[in-house]
Amino acid sequence: MNTRGLAPHQPSSSDPAGADRSAILQPHVLRLNYSKLRLLVIETGDRIHGFCRDISIPVLAREVDYTDSVAKDIAAGVYNCIILDGARGNTAYQEILTSVSSKPPFLPVIVIDGSLNFLRQGASENIASSELSAERMETALFNADRLCKLNNRSTILEMELSSLVEEDPLTALPGRSKFRVRMAKIIAKAHEAKKPISLIILDLNSFKELNESRGHDFGDKVLKTVARRLFKFAPRNSIVGRLGDDEFALLAVDRDLSTITHENFAVELMREIREPIFIDGQKTDVNATMGLAQLDDHDTADGLLHKSISALYAAKRDKVPFVVYTHEDDIERRQQLRLAQDLPEAIADNQLLLHFQPMIRMKDQEVVGVEALVRWQHPKQGLLFPDSFIPLAEGSGSIQALTEWVMKAAVKQGSLWLSEGHKICVSVNISALILHDPTFPDIVAQLLEETNFPAALLKLEITESAIISDVYRAKEIVTRLHELGTRLSIDDFGTGYTSLGYLRKLPVDEIKIDKSFVLNMTRIADDEVIVRTLLDLAGNLGLSVVAEGVEDAETWEMLDSLGCDIAQGYFMSRPIDIKNFGDWVASQPWKQELN
Ligand code: C2E
Ligand code: CA
Ligand code: CA
């Protein structure tokens, strides 16, 4: 029991809680022991902090706003109670209240001078400043703490109950929630015993494609084999689980993995996973990506999971086999999440714009088309390129709206050119997800009808891998688009595994040879052979060929002599905005560099 007295405090006139401080300016004996209290106060001024100081309740940190770093500390379990200044209004703390009240561990949140809304949003206690006293605060802390413990206990109980039945029947490994419950227990013990713990999350590469191409039975067998390998590899005392379709986790206990040994561990595990698998006499190579993280002093089970997932995302983004978690990865992932959240509004708010890159018919050097390439003029981060937000749009469900925006803007520009007497074909990139959306052809049909734009001047670029991932669905949608009269082009050709057999079955008009083959074709003989072969094959199928990535006059001349139809690349022009496009068409400086 703490029996310290109260430090004298002079209330200031601008201090809304000041009037009530007189009530506690008498010596006060604390009833509770606060040695374990890790209190966070969020307020603009100092009134709550000052009040706590006056009644000798320790405050671990005082913050003005709920920033990313505060959120991170909360998630990592740095605090066990939060006090908010409710006078800031109902919406100021929505995010924080949702995050601490939606899943365990629940955190007690006390609001000073808030409304009923705070309680509805998940706060545990609300104290009006007129009632604020040492006594009241202590009761609130006590009640809030008890309520949360109760909530935590019953939720964990619920989770444990469900985990009794929750075992993955295919691999016999614990599923996600069972794994989490076990992990939470092990982590609680490890914190007490100060034992090192690492969590590895492993995701199979291209599993969906493998499932599609070889069948689900085959996919199941691969999953079983991976599960078995992980289990065999896991050090003593570790637990292995299956978190999702092709996502596995390994919690390694008691292995002191510094960064170096973490890496060795990952390399060894990767080697094990990559051993060829023989199923029904067929050999299959499996590959995976991994995220690793080590438990820190303040980490909860969810905190550690979050870190490993951040590392996994970083590894996928950088296309490397594994990444060991660092704080920077986390910050980056948060920024990405924020960008993804901002995207729908950015689309509605016309923050997107198009750059156009000319496509030039080689035989007469005429500009016959443009590729419309999207950019995002972000209010804070400046001009963003598609590689930094298209994957986010695909992952967060904004890709449909984005594609519609791009198509509309491209068709609008194409119509304008047409009205000026220029027949320019506009190419739009269609992401794999869109290609599998059965409503997409209707959207295109409606756009063409509304704008009266000739379908033959709209070209849709789809990547090889988009077709491969679901050949039957892709075929159906591509056929419907073809029937509308739009042109279809296979983008990044040569990088996927399209057999030309597929192409024969699809009503496509054109292939675009991927720039990786074109960029160095004048210097690397193998690349030249590939380009030559692709040109021959396309010729046999009656398809037109675009070479992208033409960066110099020699490449232009070589392609020209090989009979390529259309060229696109920095040599002629980079993608440029519409204003510069007009000037470029008029001057076309690249022509002077040709022999
Ligand atoms: P992509 O379809 O392969 O587009 C061509 C990319 O190659 C463009 O990059 C372009 O700037 C670049 N490029 C063109 N000529 C050359 C060259 O001579 N040398 C080199 N090194 N690069 C060249 P950008 O604009 O950054 O676009 C990147 C990717 O983003 C595109 O690759 C496309 O997959 C995607 N993308 C762009 N706009 C959209 C869109 O509206 N929707 C969707 N779904 N994806 C888009
Ligand atoms: Ca493209
Ligand atoms: Ca391309």
Short mmCIF file of N, CA and C in Angstrom, two decimals, residues 439-548:
data_model
loop_
_atom_site.label_atom_id
_atom_site.label_comp_id
_atom_site.label_asym_id
_atom_site.label_seq_id
_atom_site.Cartn_x
_atom_site.Cartn_y
_atom_site.Cartn_z
N THR A 439 -18.08 -8.49 -64.31
CA THR A 439 -18.83 -7.28 -64.67
C THR A 439 -17.98 -6.31 -65.50
N PHE A 440 -16.68 -6.61 -65.61
CA PHE A 440 -15.80 -5.66 -66.29
C PHE A 440 -16.20 -5.36 -67.74
N PRO A 441 -16.52 -6.39 -68.56
CA PRO A 441 -16.92 -6.08 -69.94
C PRO A 441 -18.13 -5.14 -70.01
N ASP A 442 -19.06 -5.28 -69.06
CA ASP A 442 -20.23 -4.39 -69.06
C ASP A 442 -19.82 -2.95 -68.81
N ILE A 443 -18.84 -2.78 -67.92
CA ILE A 443 -18.38 -1.42 -67.62
C ILE A 443 -17.76 -0.79 -68.86
N VAL A 444 -16.96 -1.61 -69.58
CA VAL A 444 -16.33 -1.11 -70.80
C VAL A 444 -17.40 -0.76 -71.84
N ALA A 445 -18.39 -1.67 -71.97
CA ALA A 445 -19.46 -1.44 -72.96
C ALA A 445 -20.18 -0.13 -72.66
N GLN A 446 -20.47 0.08 -71.38
CA GLN A 446 -21.20 1.29 -71.00
C GLN A 446 -20.38 2.56 -71.31
N LEU A 447 -19.09 2.48 -71.00
CA LEU A 447 -18.23 3.64 -71.26
C LEU A 447 -18.21 3.98 -72.75
N LEU A 448 -18.08 2.93 -73.58
CA LEU A 448 -18.02 3.16 -75.02
C LEU A 448 -19.33 3.77 -75.52
N GLU A 449 -20.42 3.26 -74.95
CA GLU A 449 -21.72 3.75 -75.38
C GLU A 449 -21.90 5.23 -74.99
N GLU A 450 -21.54 5.53 -73.74
CA GLU A 450 -21.72 6.90 -73.26
C GLU A 450 -20.88 7.92 -74.01
N THR A 451 -19.68 7.49 -74.43
CA THR A 451 -18.76 8.47 -75.01
C THR A 451 -18.76 8.40 -76.54
N ASN A 452 -19.37 7.34 -77.07
CA ASN A 452 -19.34 7.18 -78.52
C ASN A 452 -17.94 7.01 -79.08
N PHE A 453 -17.03 6.58 -78.22
CA PHE A 453 -15.64 6.42 -78.65
C PHE A 453 -15.53 5.11 -79.43
N PRO A 454 -14.85 5.10 -80.59
CA PRO A 454 -14.75 3.85 -81.36
C PRO A 454 -14.00 2.77 -80.57
N ALA A 455 -14.64 1.63 -80.40
CA ALA A 455 -14.03 0.55 -79.60
C ALA A 455 -12.65 0.18 -80.12
N ALA A 456 -12.46 0.25 -81.44
CA ALA A 456 -11.19 -0.17 -82.01
C ALA A 456 -10.04 0.74 -81.62
N LEU A 457 -10.36 1.92 -81.06
CA LEU A 457 -9.28 2.81 -80.62
C LEU A 457 -8.97 2.65 -79.13
N LEU A 458 -9.66 1.70 -78.48
CA LEU A 458 -9.34 1.42 -77.07
C LEU A 458 -8.62 0.08 -77.01
N LYS A 459 -7.41 0.10 -76.46
CA LYS A 459 -6.65 -1.14 -76.36
C LYS A 459 -6.46 -1.48 -74.89
N LEU A 460 -6.70 -2.73 -74.53
CA LEU A 460 -6.54 -3.14 -73.14
C LEU A 460 -5.30 -4.02 -73.04
N GLU A 461 -4.40 -3.62 -72.16
CA GLU A 461 -3.17 -4.40 -71.98
C GLU A 461 -3.34 -5.31 -70.77
N ILE A 462 -3.20 -6.60 -71.00
CA ILE A 462 -3.30 -7.54 -69.89
C ILE A 462 -2.01 -8.35 -69.85
N THR A 463 -1.57 -8.65 -68.63
CA THR A 463 -0.28 -9.35 -68.56
C THR A 463 -0.49 -10.84 -68.75
N GLU A 464 0.58 -11.49 -69.17
CA GLU A 464 0.57 -12.94 -69.32
C GLU A 464 0.15 -13.61 -68.04
N SER A 465 0.72 -13.16 -66.92
CA SER A 465 0.47 -13.86 -65.66
C SER A 465 -1.00 -13.73 -65.26
N ALA A 466 -1.65 -12.63 -65.67
CA ALA A 466 -3.07 -12.46 -65.34
C ALA A 466 -3.90 -13.53 -66.03
N ILE A 467 -3.51 -13.88 -67.23
CA ILE A 467 -4.26 -14.89 -67.97
C ILE A 467 -4.02 -16.26 -67.37
N ILE A 468 -2.76 -16.53 -67.09
CA ILE A 468 -2.39 -17.84 -66.56
C ILE A 468 -3.08 -18.15 -65.25
N SER A 469 -3.25 -17.11 -64.39
CA SER A 469 -3.75 -17.40 -63.05
C SER A 469 -5.17 -17.99 -63.09
N ASP A 470 -5.92 -17.74 -64.13
CA ASP A 470 -7.24 -18.37 -64.24
C ASP A 470 -7.65 -18.38 -65.72
N VAL A 471 -7.13 -19.37 -66.44
CA VAL A 471 -7.25 -19.36 -67.89
C VAL A 471 -8.70 -19.33 -68.36
N TYR A 472 -9.57 -20.15 -67.70
CA TYR A 472 -10.94 -20.27 -68.22
C TYR A 472 -11.71 -18.97 -68.06
N ARG A 473 -11.62 -18.39 -66.85
CA ARG A 473 -12.31 -17.13 -66.60
C ARG A 473 -11.75 -16.04 -67.51
N ALA A 474 -10.43 -16.00 -67.64
CA ALA A 474 -9.80 -14.97 -68.47
C ALA A 474 -10.30 -15.10 -69.90
N LYS A 475 -10.40 -16.33 -70.37
CA LYS A 475 -10.81 -16.54 -71.75
C LYS A 475 -12.21 -15.99 -71.99
N GLU A 476 -13.09 -16.25 -71.04
CA GLU A 476 -14.46 -15.81 -71.19
C GLU A 476 -14.52 -14.27 -71.25
N ILE A 477 -13.80 -13.63 -70.35
CA ILE A 477 -13.87 -12.17 -70.28
C ILE A 477 -13.18 -11.53 -71.48
N VAL A 478 -12.04 -12.09 -71.85
CA VAL A 478 -11.33 -11.57 -73.01
C VAL A 478 -12.20 -11.70 -74.27
N THR A 479 -12.91 -12.82 -74.37
CA THR A 479 -13.78 -13.01 -75.54
C THR A 479 -14.88 -11.95 -75.57
N ARG A 480 -15.48 -11.67 -74.42
CA ARG A 480 -16.52 -10.65 -74.39
C ARG A 480 -15.98 -9.27 -74.74
N LEU A 481 -14.76 -8.98 -74.29
CA LEU A 481 -14.15 -7.68 -74.62
C LEU A 481 -13.89 -7.59 -76.12
N HIS A 482 -13.45 -8.72 -76.67
CA HIS A 482 -13.17 -8.78 -78.10
C HIS A 482 -14.46 -8.52 -78.90
N GLU A 483 -15.56 -9.11 -78.40
CA GLU A 483 -16.83 -8.93 -79.10
C GLU A 483 -17.29 -7.47 -79.10
N LEU A 484 -16.86 -6.74 -78.08
CA LEU A 484 -17.19 -5.30 -78.05
C LEU A 484 -16.41 -4.53 -79.11
N GLY A 485 -15.34 -5.14 -79.59
CA GLY A 485 -14.54 -4.48 -80.62
C GLY A 485 -13.27 -3.82 -80.09
N THR A 486 -13.01 -3.94 -78.76
CA THR A 486 -11.77 -3.35 -78.24
C THR A 486 -10.59 -4.22 -78.66
N ARG A 487 -9.42 -3.60 -78.71
CA ARG A 487 -8.20 -4.37 -79.02
C ARG A 487 -7.63 -4.96 -77.75
N LEU A 488 -6.93 -6.08 -77.89
CA LEU A 488 -6.33 -6.70 -76.71
C LEU A 488 -4.86 -6.98 -76.95
N SER A 489 -4.08 -6.64 -75.94
CA SER A 489 -2.64 -6.78 -76.07
C SER A 489 -2.10 -7.55 -74.87
N ILE A 490 -1.15 -8.47 -75.11
CA ILE A 490 -0.56 -9.21 -73.98
C ILE A 490 0.72 -8.48 -73.58
N ASP A 491 0.67 -7.93 -72.36
CA ASP A 491 1.76 -7.11 -71.85
C ASP A 491 2.87 -7.98 -71.24
N ASP A 492 4.05 -7.43 -71.15
CA ASP A 492 5.19 -8.10 -70.49
C ASP A 492 5.41 -9.48 -71.07
N PHE A 493 5.22 -9.60 -72.37
CA PHE A 493 5.29 -10.92 -72.99
C PHE A 493 6.70 -11.50 -72.91
N GLY A 494 6.76 -12.79 -72.57
CA GLY A 494 8.06 -13.46 -72.46
C GLY A 494 8.46 -13.69 -71.02
N THR A 495 7.80 -12.97 -70.07
CA THR A 495 8.21 -13.11 -68.67
C THR A 495 7.43 -14.21 -67.95
N GLY A 496 6.26 -14.54 -68.45
CA GLY A 496 5.45 -15.55 -67.76
C GLY A 496 5.71 -16.90 -68.37
N TYR A 497 4.73 -17.79 -68.21
CA TYR A 497 4.95 -19.10 -68.81
C TYR A 497 3.91 -19.41 -69.87
N THR A 498 3.39 -18.38 -70.52
CA THR A 498 2.37 -18.63 -71.52
C THR A 498 2.92 -19.50 -72.63
N SER A 499 2.24 -20.60 -72.87
CA SER A 499 2.62 -21.33 -74.05
C SER A 499 1.86 -20.65 -75.18
N LEU A 500 2.40 -20.69 -76.35
CA LEU A 500 1.69 -20.01 -77.43
C LEU A 500 0.36 -20.68 -77.72
N GLY A 501 0.22 -21.92 -77.24
CA GLY A 501 -1.05 -22.63 -77.38
C GLY A 501 -2.19 -21.82 -76.78
N TYR A 502 -1.95 -21.25 -75.61
CA TYR A 502 -2.98 -20.42 -74.98
C TYR A 502 -3.36 -19.25 -75.87
N LEU A 503 -2.34 -18.64 -76.43
CA LEU A 503 -2.58 -17.44 -77.23
C LEU A 503 -3.50 -17.76 -78.40
N ARG A 504 -3.30 -18.95 -78.96
CA ARG A 504 -4.13 -19.34 -80.09
C ARG A 504 -5.61 -19.36 -79.72
N LYS A 505 -5.85 -19.74 -78.46
CA LYS A 505 -7.24 -19.87 -78.02
C LYS A 505 -7.86 -18.53 -77.67
N LEU A 506 -7.06 -17.51 -77.52
CA LEU A 506 -7.59 -16.22 -77.08
C LEU A 506 -7.64 -15.22 -78.24
N PRO A 507 -8.71 -14.44 -78.32
CA PRO A 507 -8.82 -13.49 -79.43
C PRO A 507 -7.99 -12.23 -79.19
N VAL A 508 -6.66 -12.37 -79.06
CA VAL A 508 -5.85 -11.17 -78.83
C VAL A 508 -5.29 -10.66 -80.16
N ASP A 509 -4.92 -9.38 -80.16
CA ASP A 509 -4.47 -8.74 -81.39
C ASP A 509 -2.96 -8.53 -81.42
N GLU A 510 -2.37 -8.46 -80.21
CA GLU A 510 -1.00 -7.94 -80.17
C GLU A 510 -0.25 -8.53 -78.98
N ILE A 511 1.07 -8.66 -79.12
CA ILE A 511 1.89 -8.93 -77.94
C ILE A 511 2.87 -7.78 -77.75
N LYS A 512 3.18 -7.51 -76.48
CA LYS A 512 4.19 -6.49 -76.17
C LYS A 512 5.39 -7.21 -75.59
N ILE A 513 6.47 -7.22 -76.31
CA ILE A 513 7.66 -7.92 -75.81
C ILE A 513 8.19 -7.15 -74.60
N ASP A 514 8.40 -7.87 -73.51
CA ASP A 514 8.79 -7.21 -72.27
C ASP A 514 10.11 -6.45 -72.44
N LYS A 515 10.17 -5.30 -71.75
CA LYS A 515 11.34 -4.45 -71.94
C LYS A 515 12.64 -5.12 -71.49
N SER A 516 12.55 -6.11 -70.58
CA SER A 516 13.80 -6.73 -70.12
C SER A 516 14.55 -7.40 -71.28
N PHE A 517 13.85 -7.82 -72.33
CA PHE A 517 14.54 -8.43 -73.48
C PHE A 517 15.03 -7.37 -74.46
N VAL A 518 14.28 -6.25 -74.51
CA VAL A 518 14.57 -5.24 -75.53
C VAL A 518 15.73 -4.34 -75.11
N LEU A 519 15.76 -4.02 -73.77
CA LEU A 519 16.73 -3.03 -73.28
C LEU A 519 18.16 -3.31 -73.74
N ASN A 520 18.56 -4.61 -73.69
CA ASN A 520 19.96 -4.94 -74.00
C ASN A 520 20.15 -5.75 -75.26
N MET A 521 19.14 -5.77 -76.13
CA MET A 521 19.22 -6.70 -77.26
C MET A 521 20.35 -6.39 -78.24
N THR A 522 20.84 -5.14 -78.21
CA THR A 522 21.96 -4.86 -79.13
C THR A 522 23.29 -5.29 -78.53
N ARG A 523 23.30 -5.59 -77.22
CA ARG A 523 24.56 -5.98 -76.56
C ARG A 523 24.58 -7.45 -76.17
N ILE A 524 23.40 -8.02 -75.88
CA ILE A 524 23.37 -9.41 -75.40
C ILE A 524 22.72 -10.29 -76.48
N ALA A 525 23.52 -11.22 -76.99
CA ALA A 525 23.05 -12.02 -78.12
C ALA A 525 21.82 -12.84 -77.76
N ASP A 526 21.79 -13.39 -76.52
CA ASP A 526 20.64 -14.20 -76.11
C ASP A 526 19.34 -13.40 -76.20
N ASP A 527 19.42 -12.13 -75.76
CA ASP A 527 18.22 -11.30 -75.79
C ASP A 527 17.77 -11.06 -77.22
N GLU A 528 18.73 -10.87 -78.09
CA GLU A 528 18.36 -10.65 -79.48
C GLU A 528 17.66 -11.90 -80.04
N VAL A 529 18.18 -13.07 -79.66
CA VAL A 529 17.57 -14.32 -80.14
C VAL A 529 16.12 -14.42 -79.65
N ILE A 530 15.92 -14.07 -78.38
CA ILE A 530 14.56 -14.15 -77.84
C ILE A 530 13.62 -13.22 -78.61
N VAL A 531 14.06 -11.99 -78.83
CA VAL A 531 13.21 -11.02 -79.53
C VAL A 531 12.89 -11.53 -80.94
N ARG A 532 13.93 -12.03 -81.60
CA ARG A 532 13.75 -12.58 -82.95
C ARG A 532 12.73 -13.71 -82.95
N THR A 533 12.87 -14.63 -81.98
CA THR A 533 11.96 -15.77 -81.90
C THR A 533 10.53 -15.32 -81.65
N LEU A 534 10.37 -14.38 -80.71
CA LEU A 534 9.02 -13.91 -80.41
C LEU A 534 8.39 -13.25 -81.63
N LEU A 535 9.21 -12.51 -82.38
CA LEU A 535 8.69 -11.87 -83.60
C LEU A 535 8.23 -12.91 -84.61
N ASP A 536 9.03 -13.98 -84.75
CA ASP A 536 8.66 -15.05 -85.68
C ASP A 536 7.34 -15.71 -85.29
N LEU A 537 7.27 -16.07 -83.99
CA LEU A 537 6.08 -16.77 -83.50
C LEU A 537 4.84 -15.91 -83.68
N ALA A 538 4.96 -14.62 -83.31
CA ALA A 538 3.81 -13.73 -83.42
C ALA A 538 3.40 -13.58 -84.88
N GLY A 539 4.42 -13.53 -85.75
CA GLY A 539 4.13 -13.43 -87.17
C GLY A 539 3.31 -14.62 -87.65
N ASN A 540 3.71 -15.82 -87.19
CA ASN A 540 2.97 -17.03 -87.59
C ASN A 540 1.53 -17.02 -87.11
N LEU A 541 1.30 -16.39 -85.96
CA LEU A 541 -0.06 -16.35 -85.42
C LEU A 541 -0.83 -15.13 -85.91
N GLY A 542 -0.21 -14.32 -86.73
CA GLY A 542 -0.87 -13.13 -87.26
C GLY A 542 -1.07 -12.03 -86.22
N LEU A 543 -0.19 -12.02 -85.21
CA LEU A 543 -0.31 -10.99 -84.18
C LEU A 543 0.65 -9.84 -84.45
N SER A 544 0.21 -8.64 -84.11
CA SER A 544 1.09 -7.49 -84.23
C SER A 544 2.02 -7.44 -83.01
N VAL A 545 3.22 -6.88 -83.16
CA VAL A 545 4.19 -6.90 -82.06
C VAL A 545 4.64 -5.48 -81.70
N VAL A 546 4.58 -5.18 -80.39
CA VAL A 546 5.13 -3.93 -79.87
C VAL A 546 6.39 -4.29 -79.09
N ALA A 547 7.46 -3.53 -79.31
CA ALA A 547 8.63 -3.70 -78.47
C ALA A 547 8.66 -2.52 -77.52
N GLU A 548 8.65 -2.79 -76.20
CA GLU A 548 8.75 -1.67 -75.25
C GLU A 548 10.16 -1.64 -74.68
#
